Tab-separated table of C-alpha atoms in Angstrom:
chain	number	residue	atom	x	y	z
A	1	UNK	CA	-26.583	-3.809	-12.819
A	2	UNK	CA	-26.198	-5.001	-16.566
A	3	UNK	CA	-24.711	-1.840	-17.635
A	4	UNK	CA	-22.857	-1.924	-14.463
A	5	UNK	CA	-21.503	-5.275	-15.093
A	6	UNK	CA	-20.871	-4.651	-19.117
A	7	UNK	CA	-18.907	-1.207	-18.455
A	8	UNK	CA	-16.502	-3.023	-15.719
A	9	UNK	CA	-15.992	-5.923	-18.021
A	10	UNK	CA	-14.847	-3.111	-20.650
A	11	UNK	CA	-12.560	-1.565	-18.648
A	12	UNK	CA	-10.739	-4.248	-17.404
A	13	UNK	CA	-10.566	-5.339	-21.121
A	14	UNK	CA	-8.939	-2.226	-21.786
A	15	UNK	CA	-6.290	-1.947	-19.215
A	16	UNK	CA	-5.662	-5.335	-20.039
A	17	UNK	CA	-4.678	-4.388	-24.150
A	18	UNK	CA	-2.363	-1.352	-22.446
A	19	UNK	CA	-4.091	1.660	-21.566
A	20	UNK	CA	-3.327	3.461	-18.746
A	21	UNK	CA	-5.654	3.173	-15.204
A	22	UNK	CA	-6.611	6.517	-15.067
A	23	UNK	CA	-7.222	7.104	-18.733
A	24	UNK	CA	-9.426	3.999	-18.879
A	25	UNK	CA	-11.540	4.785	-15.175
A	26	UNK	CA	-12.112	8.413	-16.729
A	27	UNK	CA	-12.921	6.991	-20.419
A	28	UNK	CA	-15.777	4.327	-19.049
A	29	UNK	CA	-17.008	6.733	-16.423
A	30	UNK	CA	-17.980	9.416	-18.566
A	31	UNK	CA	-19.138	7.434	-21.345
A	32	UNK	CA	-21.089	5.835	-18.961
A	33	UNK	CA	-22.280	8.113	-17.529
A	34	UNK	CA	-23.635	9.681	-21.021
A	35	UNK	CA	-25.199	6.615	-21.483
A	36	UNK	CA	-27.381	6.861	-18.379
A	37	UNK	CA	-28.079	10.443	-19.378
A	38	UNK	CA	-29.640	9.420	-23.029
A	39	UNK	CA	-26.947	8.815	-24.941
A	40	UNK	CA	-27.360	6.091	-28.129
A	41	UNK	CA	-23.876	4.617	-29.041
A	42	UNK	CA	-25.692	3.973	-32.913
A	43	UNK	CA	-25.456	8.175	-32.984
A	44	UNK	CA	-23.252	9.203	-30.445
A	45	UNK	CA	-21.462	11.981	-32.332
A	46	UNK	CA	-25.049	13.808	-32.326
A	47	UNK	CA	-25.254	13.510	-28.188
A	48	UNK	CA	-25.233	16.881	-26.279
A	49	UNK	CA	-21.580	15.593	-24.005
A	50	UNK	CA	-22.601	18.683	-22.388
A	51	UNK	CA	-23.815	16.847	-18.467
A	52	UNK	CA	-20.534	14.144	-19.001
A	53	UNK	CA	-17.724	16.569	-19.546
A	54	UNK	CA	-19.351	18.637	-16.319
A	55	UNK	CA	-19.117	16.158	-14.187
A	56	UNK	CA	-15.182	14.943	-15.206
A	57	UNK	CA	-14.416	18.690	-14.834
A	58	UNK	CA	-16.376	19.201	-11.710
A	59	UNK	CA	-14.356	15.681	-10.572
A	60	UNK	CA	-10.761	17.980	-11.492
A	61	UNK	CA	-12.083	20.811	-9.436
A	62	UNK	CA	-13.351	18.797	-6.335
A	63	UNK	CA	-9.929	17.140	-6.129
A	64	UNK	CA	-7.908	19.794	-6.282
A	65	UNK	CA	-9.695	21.793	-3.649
A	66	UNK	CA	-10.012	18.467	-1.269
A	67	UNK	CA	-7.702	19.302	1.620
A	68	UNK	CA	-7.025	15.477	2.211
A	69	UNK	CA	-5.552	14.837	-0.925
A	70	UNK	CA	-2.506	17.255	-0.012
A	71	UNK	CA	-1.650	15.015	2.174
A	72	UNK	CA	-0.425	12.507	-0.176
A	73	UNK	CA	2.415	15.391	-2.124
A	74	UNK	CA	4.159	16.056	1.603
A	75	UNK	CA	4.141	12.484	2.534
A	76	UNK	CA	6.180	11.660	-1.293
A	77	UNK	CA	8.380	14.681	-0.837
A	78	UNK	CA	9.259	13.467	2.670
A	79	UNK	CA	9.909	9.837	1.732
A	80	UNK	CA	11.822	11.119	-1.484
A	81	UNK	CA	14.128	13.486	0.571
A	82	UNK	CA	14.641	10.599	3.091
A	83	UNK	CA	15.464	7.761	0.879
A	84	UNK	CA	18.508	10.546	-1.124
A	85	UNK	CA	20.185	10.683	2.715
A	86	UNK	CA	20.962	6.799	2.775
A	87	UNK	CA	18.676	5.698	5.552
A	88	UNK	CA	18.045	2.143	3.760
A	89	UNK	CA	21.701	1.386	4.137
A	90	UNK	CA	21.985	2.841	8.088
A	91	UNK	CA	18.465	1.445	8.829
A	92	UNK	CA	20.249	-2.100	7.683
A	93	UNK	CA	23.325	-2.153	9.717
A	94	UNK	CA	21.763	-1.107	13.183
A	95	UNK	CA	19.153	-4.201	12.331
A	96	UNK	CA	22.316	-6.134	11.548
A	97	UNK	CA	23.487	-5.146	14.754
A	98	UNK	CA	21.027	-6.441	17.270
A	99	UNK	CA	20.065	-9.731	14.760
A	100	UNK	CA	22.875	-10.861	12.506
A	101	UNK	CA	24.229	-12.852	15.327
A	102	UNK	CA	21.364	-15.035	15.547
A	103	UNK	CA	20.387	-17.553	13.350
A	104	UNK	CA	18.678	-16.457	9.994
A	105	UNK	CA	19.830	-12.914	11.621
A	106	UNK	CA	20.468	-11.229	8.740
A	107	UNK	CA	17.108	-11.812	7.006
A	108	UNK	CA	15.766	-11.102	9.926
A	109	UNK	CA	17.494	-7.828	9.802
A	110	UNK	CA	16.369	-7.380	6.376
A	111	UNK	CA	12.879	-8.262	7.125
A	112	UNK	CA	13.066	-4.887	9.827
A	113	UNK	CA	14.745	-2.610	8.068
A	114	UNK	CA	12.620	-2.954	5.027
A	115	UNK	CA	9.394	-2.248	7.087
A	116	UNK	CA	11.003	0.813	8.884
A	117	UNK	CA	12.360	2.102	5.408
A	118	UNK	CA	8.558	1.688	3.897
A	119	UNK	CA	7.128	2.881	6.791
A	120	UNK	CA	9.097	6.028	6.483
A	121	UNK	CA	9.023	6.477	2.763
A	122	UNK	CA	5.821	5.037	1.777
A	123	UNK	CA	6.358	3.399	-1.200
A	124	UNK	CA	6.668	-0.666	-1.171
A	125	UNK	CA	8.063	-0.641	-4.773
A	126	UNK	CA	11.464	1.740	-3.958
A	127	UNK	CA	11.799	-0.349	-0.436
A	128	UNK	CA	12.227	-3.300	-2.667
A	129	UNK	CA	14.718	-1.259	-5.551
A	130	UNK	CA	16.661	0.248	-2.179
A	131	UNK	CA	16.911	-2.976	0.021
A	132	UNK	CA	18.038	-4.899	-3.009
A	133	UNK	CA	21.347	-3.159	-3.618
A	134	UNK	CA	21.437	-2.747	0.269
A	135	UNK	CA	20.974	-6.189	1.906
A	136	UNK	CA	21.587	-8.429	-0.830
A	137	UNK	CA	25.042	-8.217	-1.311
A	138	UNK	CA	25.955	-9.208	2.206
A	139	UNK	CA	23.429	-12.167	2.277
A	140	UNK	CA	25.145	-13.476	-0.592
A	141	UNK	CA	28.740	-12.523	1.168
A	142	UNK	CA	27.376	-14.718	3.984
A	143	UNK	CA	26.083	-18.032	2.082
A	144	UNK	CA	22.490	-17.024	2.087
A	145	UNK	CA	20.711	-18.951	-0.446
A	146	UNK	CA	18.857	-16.508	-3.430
A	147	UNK	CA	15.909	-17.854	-2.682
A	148	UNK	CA	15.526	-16.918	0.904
A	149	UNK	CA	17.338	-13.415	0.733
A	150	UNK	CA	15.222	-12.640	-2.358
A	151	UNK	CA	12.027	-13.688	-0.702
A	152	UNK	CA	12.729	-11.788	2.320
A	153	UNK	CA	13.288	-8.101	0.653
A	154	UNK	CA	10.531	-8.946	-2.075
A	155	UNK	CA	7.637	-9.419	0.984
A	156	UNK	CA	9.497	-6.675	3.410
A	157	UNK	CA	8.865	-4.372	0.808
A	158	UNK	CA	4.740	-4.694	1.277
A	159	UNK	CA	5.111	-3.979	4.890
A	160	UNK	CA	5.115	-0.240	3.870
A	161	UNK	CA	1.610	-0.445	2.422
A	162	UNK	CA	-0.284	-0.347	5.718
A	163	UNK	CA	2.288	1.066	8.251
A	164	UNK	CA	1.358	4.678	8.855
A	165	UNK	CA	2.128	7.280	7.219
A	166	UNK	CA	0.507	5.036	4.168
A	167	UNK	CA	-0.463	6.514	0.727
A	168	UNK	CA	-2.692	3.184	0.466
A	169	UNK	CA	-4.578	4.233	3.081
A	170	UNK	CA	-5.172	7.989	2.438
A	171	UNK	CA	-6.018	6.708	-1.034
A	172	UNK	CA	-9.091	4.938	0.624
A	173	UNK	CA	-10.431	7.246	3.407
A	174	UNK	CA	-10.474	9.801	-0.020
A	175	UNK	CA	-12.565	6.883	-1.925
A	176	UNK	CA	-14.835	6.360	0.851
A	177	UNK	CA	-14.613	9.254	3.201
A	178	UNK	CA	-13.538	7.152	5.832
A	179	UNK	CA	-11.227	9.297	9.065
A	180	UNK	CA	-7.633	9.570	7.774
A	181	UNK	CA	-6.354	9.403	11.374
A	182	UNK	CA	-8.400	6.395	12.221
A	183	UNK	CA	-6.827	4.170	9.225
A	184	UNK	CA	-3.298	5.452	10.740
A	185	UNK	CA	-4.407	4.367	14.242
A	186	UNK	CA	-5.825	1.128	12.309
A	187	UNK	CA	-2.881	0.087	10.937
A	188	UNK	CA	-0.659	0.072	13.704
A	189	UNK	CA	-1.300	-2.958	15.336
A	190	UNK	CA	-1.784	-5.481	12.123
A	191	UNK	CA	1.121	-3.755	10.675
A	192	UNK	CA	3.152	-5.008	13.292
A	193	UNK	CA	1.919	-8.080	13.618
A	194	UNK	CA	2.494	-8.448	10.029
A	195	UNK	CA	6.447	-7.262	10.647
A	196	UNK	CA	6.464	-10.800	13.388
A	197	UNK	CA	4.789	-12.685	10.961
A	198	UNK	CA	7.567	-12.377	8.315
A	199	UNK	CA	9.990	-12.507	11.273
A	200	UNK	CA	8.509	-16.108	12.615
A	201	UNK	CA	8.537	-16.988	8.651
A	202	UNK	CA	12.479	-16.305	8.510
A	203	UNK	CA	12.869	-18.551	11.700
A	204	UNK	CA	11.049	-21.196	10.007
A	205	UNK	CA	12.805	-21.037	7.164
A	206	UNK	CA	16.001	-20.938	8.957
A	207	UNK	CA	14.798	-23.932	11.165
A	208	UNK	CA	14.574	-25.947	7.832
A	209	UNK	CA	17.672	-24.976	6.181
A	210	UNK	CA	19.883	-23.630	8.709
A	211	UNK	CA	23.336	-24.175	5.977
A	212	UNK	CA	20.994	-21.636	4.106
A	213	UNK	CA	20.952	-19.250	6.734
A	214	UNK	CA	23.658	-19.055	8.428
A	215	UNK	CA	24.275	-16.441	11.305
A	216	UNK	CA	26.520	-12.732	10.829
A	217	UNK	CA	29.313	-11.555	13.222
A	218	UNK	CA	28.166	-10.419	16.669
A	219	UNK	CA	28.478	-7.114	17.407
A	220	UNK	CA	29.056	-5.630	21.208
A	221	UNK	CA	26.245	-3.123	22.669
A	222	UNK	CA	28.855	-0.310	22.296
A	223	UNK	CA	28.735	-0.398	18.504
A	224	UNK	CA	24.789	-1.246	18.486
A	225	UNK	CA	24.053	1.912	20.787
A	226	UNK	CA	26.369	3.701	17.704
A	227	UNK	CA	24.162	2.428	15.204
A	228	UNK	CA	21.016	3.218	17.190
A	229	UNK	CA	22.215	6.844	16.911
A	230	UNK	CA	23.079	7.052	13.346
A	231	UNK	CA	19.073	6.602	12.783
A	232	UNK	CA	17.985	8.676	15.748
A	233	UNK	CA	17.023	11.898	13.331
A	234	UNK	CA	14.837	9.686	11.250
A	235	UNK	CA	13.314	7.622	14.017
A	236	UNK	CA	12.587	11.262	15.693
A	237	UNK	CA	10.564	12.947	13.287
A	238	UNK	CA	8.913	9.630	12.767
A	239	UNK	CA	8.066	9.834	16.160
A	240	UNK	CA	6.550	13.389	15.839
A	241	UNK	CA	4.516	12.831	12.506
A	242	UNK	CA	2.830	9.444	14.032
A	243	UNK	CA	2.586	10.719	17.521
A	244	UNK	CA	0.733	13.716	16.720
A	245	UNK	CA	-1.745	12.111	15.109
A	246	UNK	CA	-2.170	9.384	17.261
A	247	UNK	CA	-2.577	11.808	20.091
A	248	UNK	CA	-4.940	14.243	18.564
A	249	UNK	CA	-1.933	17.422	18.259
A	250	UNK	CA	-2.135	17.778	14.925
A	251	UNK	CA	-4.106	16.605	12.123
A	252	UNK	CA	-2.927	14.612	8.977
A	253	UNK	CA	-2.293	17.225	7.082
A	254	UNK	CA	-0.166	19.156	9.829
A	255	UNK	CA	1.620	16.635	10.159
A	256	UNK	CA	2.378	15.988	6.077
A	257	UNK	CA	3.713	19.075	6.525
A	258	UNK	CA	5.724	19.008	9.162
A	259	UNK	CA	7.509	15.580	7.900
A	260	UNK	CA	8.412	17.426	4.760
A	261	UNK	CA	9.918	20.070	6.198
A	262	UNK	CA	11.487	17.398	8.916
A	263	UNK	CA	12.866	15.848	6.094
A	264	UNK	CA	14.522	18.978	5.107
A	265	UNK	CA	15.929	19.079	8.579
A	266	UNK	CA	17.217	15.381	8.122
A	267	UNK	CA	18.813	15.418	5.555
A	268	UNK	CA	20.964	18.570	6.872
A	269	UNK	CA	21.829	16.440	9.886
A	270	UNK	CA	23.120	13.863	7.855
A	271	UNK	CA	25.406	16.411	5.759
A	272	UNK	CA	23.604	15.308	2.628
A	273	UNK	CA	21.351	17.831	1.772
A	274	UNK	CA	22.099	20.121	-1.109
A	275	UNK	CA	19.956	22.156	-3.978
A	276	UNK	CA	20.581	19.299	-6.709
A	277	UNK	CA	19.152	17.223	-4.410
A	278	UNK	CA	16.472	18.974	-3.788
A	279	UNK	CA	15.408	19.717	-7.690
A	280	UNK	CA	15.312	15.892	-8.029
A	281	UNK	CA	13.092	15.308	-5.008
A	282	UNK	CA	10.617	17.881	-5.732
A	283	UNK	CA	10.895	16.898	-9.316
A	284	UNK	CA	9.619	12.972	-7.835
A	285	UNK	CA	7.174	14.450	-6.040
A	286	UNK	CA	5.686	16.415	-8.374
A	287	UNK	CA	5.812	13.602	-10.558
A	288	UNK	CA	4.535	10.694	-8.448
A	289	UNK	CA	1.846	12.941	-7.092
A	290	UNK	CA	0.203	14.216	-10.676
A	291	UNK	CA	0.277	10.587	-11.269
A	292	UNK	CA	-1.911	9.590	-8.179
A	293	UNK	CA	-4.010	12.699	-8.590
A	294	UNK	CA	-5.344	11.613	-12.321
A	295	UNK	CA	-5.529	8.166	-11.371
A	296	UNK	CA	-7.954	8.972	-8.321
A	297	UNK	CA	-9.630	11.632	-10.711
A	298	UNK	CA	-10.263	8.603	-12.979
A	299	UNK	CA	-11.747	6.445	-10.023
A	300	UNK	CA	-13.845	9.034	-8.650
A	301	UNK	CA	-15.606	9.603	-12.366
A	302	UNK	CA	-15.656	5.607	-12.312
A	303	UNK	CA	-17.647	5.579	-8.876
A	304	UNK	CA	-19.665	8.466	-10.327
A	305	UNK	CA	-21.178	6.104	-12.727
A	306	UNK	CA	-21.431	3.233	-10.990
A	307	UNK	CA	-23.547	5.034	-8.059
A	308	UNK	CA	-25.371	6.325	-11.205
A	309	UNK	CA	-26.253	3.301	-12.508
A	310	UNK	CA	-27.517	2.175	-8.862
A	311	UNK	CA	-24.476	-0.786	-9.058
A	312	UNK	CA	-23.941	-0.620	-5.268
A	313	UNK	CA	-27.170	-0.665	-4.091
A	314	UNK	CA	-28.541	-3.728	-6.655
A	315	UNK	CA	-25.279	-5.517	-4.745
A	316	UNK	CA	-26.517	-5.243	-1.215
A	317	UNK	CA	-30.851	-5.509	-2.088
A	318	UNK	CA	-29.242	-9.002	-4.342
A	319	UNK	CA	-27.440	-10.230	-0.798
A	320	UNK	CA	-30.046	-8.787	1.369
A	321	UNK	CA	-33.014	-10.913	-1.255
A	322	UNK	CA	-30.911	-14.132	-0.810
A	323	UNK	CA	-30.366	-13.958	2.745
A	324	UNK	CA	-26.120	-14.434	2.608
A	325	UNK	CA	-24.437	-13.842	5.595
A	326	UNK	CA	-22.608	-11.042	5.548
A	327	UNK	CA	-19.465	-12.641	6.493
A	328	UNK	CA	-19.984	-14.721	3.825
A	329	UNK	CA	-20.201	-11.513	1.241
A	330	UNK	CA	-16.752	-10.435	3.084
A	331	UNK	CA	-14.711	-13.654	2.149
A	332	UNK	CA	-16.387	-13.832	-1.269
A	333	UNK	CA	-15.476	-9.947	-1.528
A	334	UNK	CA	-12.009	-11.414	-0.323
A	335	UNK	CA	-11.490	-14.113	-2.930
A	336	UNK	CA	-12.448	-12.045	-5.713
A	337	UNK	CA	-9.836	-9.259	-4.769
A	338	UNK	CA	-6.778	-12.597	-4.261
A	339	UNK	CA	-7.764	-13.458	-7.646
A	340	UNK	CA	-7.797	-9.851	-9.132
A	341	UNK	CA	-4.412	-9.652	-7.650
A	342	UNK	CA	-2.789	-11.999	-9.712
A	343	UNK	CA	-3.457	-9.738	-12.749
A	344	UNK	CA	-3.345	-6.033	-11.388
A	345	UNK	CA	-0.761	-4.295	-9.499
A	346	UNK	CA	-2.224	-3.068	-6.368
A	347	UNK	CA	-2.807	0.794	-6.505
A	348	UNK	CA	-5.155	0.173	-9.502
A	349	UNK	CA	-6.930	-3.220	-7.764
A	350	UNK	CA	-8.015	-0.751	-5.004
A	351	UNK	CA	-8.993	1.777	-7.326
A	352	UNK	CA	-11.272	-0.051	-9.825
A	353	UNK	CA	-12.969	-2.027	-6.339
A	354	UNK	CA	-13.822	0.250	-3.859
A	355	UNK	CA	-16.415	2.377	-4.711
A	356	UNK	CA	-17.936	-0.592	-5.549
A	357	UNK	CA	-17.478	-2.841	-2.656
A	358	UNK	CA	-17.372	-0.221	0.347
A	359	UNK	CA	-21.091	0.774	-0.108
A	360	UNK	CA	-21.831	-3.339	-0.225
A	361	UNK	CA	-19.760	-3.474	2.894
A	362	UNK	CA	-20.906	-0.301	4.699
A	363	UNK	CA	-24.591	-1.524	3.893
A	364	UNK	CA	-24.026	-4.462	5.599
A	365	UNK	CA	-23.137	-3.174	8.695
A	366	UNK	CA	-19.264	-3.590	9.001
A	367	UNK	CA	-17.073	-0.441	9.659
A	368	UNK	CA	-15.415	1.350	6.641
A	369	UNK	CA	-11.810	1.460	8.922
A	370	UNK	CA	-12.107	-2.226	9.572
A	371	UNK	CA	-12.565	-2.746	5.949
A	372	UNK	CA	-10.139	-0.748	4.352
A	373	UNK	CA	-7.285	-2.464	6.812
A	374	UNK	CA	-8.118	-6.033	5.632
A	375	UNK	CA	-8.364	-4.525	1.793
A	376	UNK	CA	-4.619	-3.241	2.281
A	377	UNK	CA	-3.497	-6.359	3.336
A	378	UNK	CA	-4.913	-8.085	0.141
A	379	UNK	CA	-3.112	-5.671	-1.854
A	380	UNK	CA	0.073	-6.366	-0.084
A	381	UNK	CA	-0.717	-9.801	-0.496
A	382	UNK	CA	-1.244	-8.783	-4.549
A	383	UNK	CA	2.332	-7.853	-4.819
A	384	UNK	CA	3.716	-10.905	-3.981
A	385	UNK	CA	1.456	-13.047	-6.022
A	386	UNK	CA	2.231	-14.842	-9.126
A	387	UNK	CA	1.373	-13.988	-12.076
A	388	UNK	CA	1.971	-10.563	-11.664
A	389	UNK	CA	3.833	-10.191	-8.427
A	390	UNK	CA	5.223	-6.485	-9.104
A	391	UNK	CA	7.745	-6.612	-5.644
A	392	UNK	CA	9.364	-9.896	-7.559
A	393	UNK	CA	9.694	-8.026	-11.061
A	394	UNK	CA	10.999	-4.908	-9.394
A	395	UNK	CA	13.748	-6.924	-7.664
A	396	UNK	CA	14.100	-9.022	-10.713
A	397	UNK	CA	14.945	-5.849	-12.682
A	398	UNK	CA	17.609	-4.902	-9.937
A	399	UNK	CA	19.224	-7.979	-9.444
A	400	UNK	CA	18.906	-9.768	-13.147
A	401	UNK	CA	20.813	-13.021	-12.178
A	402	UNK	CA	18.214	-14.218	-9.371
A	403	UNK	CA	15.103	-16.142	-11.659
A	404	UNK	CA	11.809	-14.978	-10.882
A	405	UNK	CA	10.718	-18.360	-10.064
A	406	UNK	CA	13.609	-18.494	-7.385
A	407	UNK	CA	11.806	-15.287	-6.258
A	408	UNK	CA	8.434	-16.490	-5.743
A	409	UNK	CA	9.465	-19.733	-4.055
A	410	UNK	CA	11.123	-17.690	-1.281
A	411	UNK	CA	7.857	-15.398	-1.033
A	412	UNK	CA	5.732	-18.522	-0.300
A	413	UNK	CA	6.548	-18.156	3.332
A	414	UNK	CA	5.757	-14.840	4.182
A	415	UNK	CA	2.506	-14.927	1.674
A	416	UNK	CA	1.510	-17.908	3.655
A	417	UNK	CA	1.759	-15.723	6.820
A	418	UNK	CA	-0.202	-12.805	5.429
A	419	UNK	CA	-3.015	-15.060	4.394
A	420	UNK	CA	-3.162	-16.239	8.055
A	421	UNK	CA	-3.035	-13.019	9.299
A	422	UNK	CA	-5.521	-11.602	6.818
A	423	UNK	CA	-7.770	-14.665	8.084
A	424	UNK	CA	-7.035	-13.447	11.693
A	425	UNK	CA	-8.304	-9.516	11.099
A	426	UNK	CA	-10.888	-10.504	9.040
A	427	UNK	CA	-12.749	-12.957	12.236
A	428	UNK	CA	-11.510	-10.405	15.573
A	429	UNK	CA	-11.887	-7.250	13.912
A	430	UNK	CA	-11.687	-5.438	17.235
A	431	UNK	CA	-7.857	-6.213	16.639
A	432	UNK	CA	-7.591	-3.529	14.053
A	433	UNK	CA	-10.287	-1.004	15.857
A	434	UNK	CA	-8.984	-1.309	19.250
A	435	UNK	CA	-6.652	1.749	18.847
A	436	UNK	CA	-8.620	4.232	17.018
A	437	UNK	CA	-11.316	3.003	19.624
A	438	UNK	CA	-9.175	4.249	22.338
A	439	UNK	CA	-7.897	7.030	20.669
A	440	UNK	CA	-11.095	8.767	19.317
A	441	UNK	CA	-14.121	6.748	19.897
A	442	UNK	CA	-14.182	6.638	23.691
């Protein structure tokens, strides 16, 4: 557990002075590693790095044959190809359309369209870029104070991060081996409650400042049912990717496939599909993907080590020899990942902690799908969070006049809501099993 404890303490002291996550997972993991297999730091140039370099390479090989991880390539592409067609903008004005009218309507609108733009493209950090330039200019047009507009497109942006199709969560079934399908099915139901959270956090905030939030133009059911249309392709093969895998049809990676090539499909509906578009989003793919493929590489050799040095299972005889109760171990597990979010971004966070927790966690007795849904959340939760907040740097960077301290104040809200719903999933956990219970446990 020393060495355990020494190497972590190492790494996070080297990510902290700059070096890339995956460089600096890979880099502790096999000198660790080395270490466990003889190696004396005093002579280290005359060690045999022989049984350390096999096992990084053997780590290349394994994740480039594992069939999950492709997965995670068709997902980008189709998220890349759907954001080029202008779905942020469309997905805006038919929310506009059925809440503007309303009071705090057209953060309320915001609040929706960012969740069904990062459920569809799976990335919280371009939800937040894309919404920015969307929905911010006609907040402002309509008196909405910075603070609330910002605050409402910097936490929309997390609702991507555990709505299905979620790279977040085929990141961890990969870690931990956990069903693919069963985090999708997992995700559903606290994803949405998450999406009424924020929406009962706009109402409150409208409640308390209604000159701040003032209500949009009403629009008749003619032009709504218009707008309903204009997002019917995307809301379609949405339909078909989720659906399938909810109802057993096809399998995760079928269905990657198919919303790639849907995509495709898409974006010739829309009459914006063309080959220079298509360089670019293969070329983001590609790009995003090699990225997440070393930094997983990098974890794997990490948890390599760790089970190596017998980390996992010191944790859970230590609990086990002072009789905690396990939930007890989960809220601790809990605080420690709020407080690690402050200072990471989130894709590393669950990276560097689960193959260290999960086994804890898995040892105890809890499920692995239960677990990884209420270990999303605190990443979401991460990306709101000051110091670090990377949501309220990203719209920072995109809209330079609105202070990042005007930023976080309007975040407080909605982070207050995710804590209480995080508190919620965390005591009923049936509430996040119930549907891959029905689905493929009956």
């Amino acid at each position: 557990m020393t060495i355990s404890l020494i190497a972590l303490v190492i790494l996070l002291i080297i990510i902290f002075l700059g070096m890339p996550v995956s460089i600096a997972t890979a880099l502790v993991g096999v000198v660790g590693f080395a270490y466990l297999n003889g190696m004396d730091f005093i002579n280290f140039l005359d060690y045999n790095w022989k049984a350390p370099i096999n096992m990084l390479t053997g780590r290349f090989f394994e994740t480039a044959k594992e069939t999950s991880l492709s997965i995670l390539p068709l997902f980008i592409f189709m998220g890349n190809m759907i954001s080029r067609v202008g779905m942020a903008r469309d997905l805006y004005n038919t929310s506009n359309a059925f809440l503007g009218h309303r009071r705090g309507g057209l953060a309320s609108a915001t609040v929706v369209a960012c969740g069904g733009f990062a459920s569809v493209c799976g990335s919280s950090l371009a939800t937040v870029a894309t919404m920015g330039k969307v929905s911010l200019p006609a907040m402002r047009e309509k008196g909405y104070a910075d603070k609330i507009s910002s605050g409402c497109i910097a936490a929309g942006g997390t609702l991507g991060i555990l709505i299905p199709p979620s790279s977040m969560l085929i990141i961890y079934g990969i870690l931990t081996e956990t069903s693919i399908r069963e985090l999708f099915a997992a995700g559903f139901i606290p994803g949405f409650i998450g999406l009424i959270g924020y929406l009962i956090a706009v109402q409150w905030v409208a409640w308390r400042n209604p000159d701040q939030c003032p209500s949009g133009d009403y629009v008749p059911w003619g032009q709504r049912i218009r707008k309903l249309k204009s997002i019917a392709p995307v809301m379609i093969l949405f339909l078909i990717v989720l659906g399938g895998i909810y109802l057993g049809v096809i399998t995760p990676e079928e269905s990657a496939g198919i919303g790639a090539v849907g995509s495709i499909f898409v974006a010739i509906i829309y009459g914006r599909f063309n080959f220079t578009t298509l360089k670019e989003v293969l070329y983001d793919s590609v790009r995003t993907s090699a990225t997440i493929f070393c930094i997983v590489i990098g974890a794997l050799t990490l948890s390599t080590f760790v089970t190596r040095a017998g980390l996992p299972s010191q944790l859970l005889e230590l609990v086990t020899a002072f009789d905690v109760p396990p939930y007890t171990v989960i809220f601790i597990i809990l605080g420690i990942y709020i407080i690690l979010g402050m200072f990471f971004d989130s894709f590393a966070m669950l990276l560097l902690t689960v193959p260290i927790f999960y086994p804890l966690v898995h040892g105890l007795g809890f499920d692995l799908v239960w677990f990884g849904i209420i270990v999303i959340i605190v990443t979401e939760i991460s990306m709101i969070t000051p110091p670090i907040g990377i949501n309220v740097f990203v719209l920072n960077s995109i809209i330079p006049d609105i202070k990042i301290g005007t930023i976080f104040r309007g975040v407080t809200p909605f982070w207050v809501v995710d804590i209480a719903r995080l508190v919620l999933l965390t005591v009923f956990p049936m509430i996040s099993l119930i549907m891959p219970h029905i689905l493929y446990r009956m």
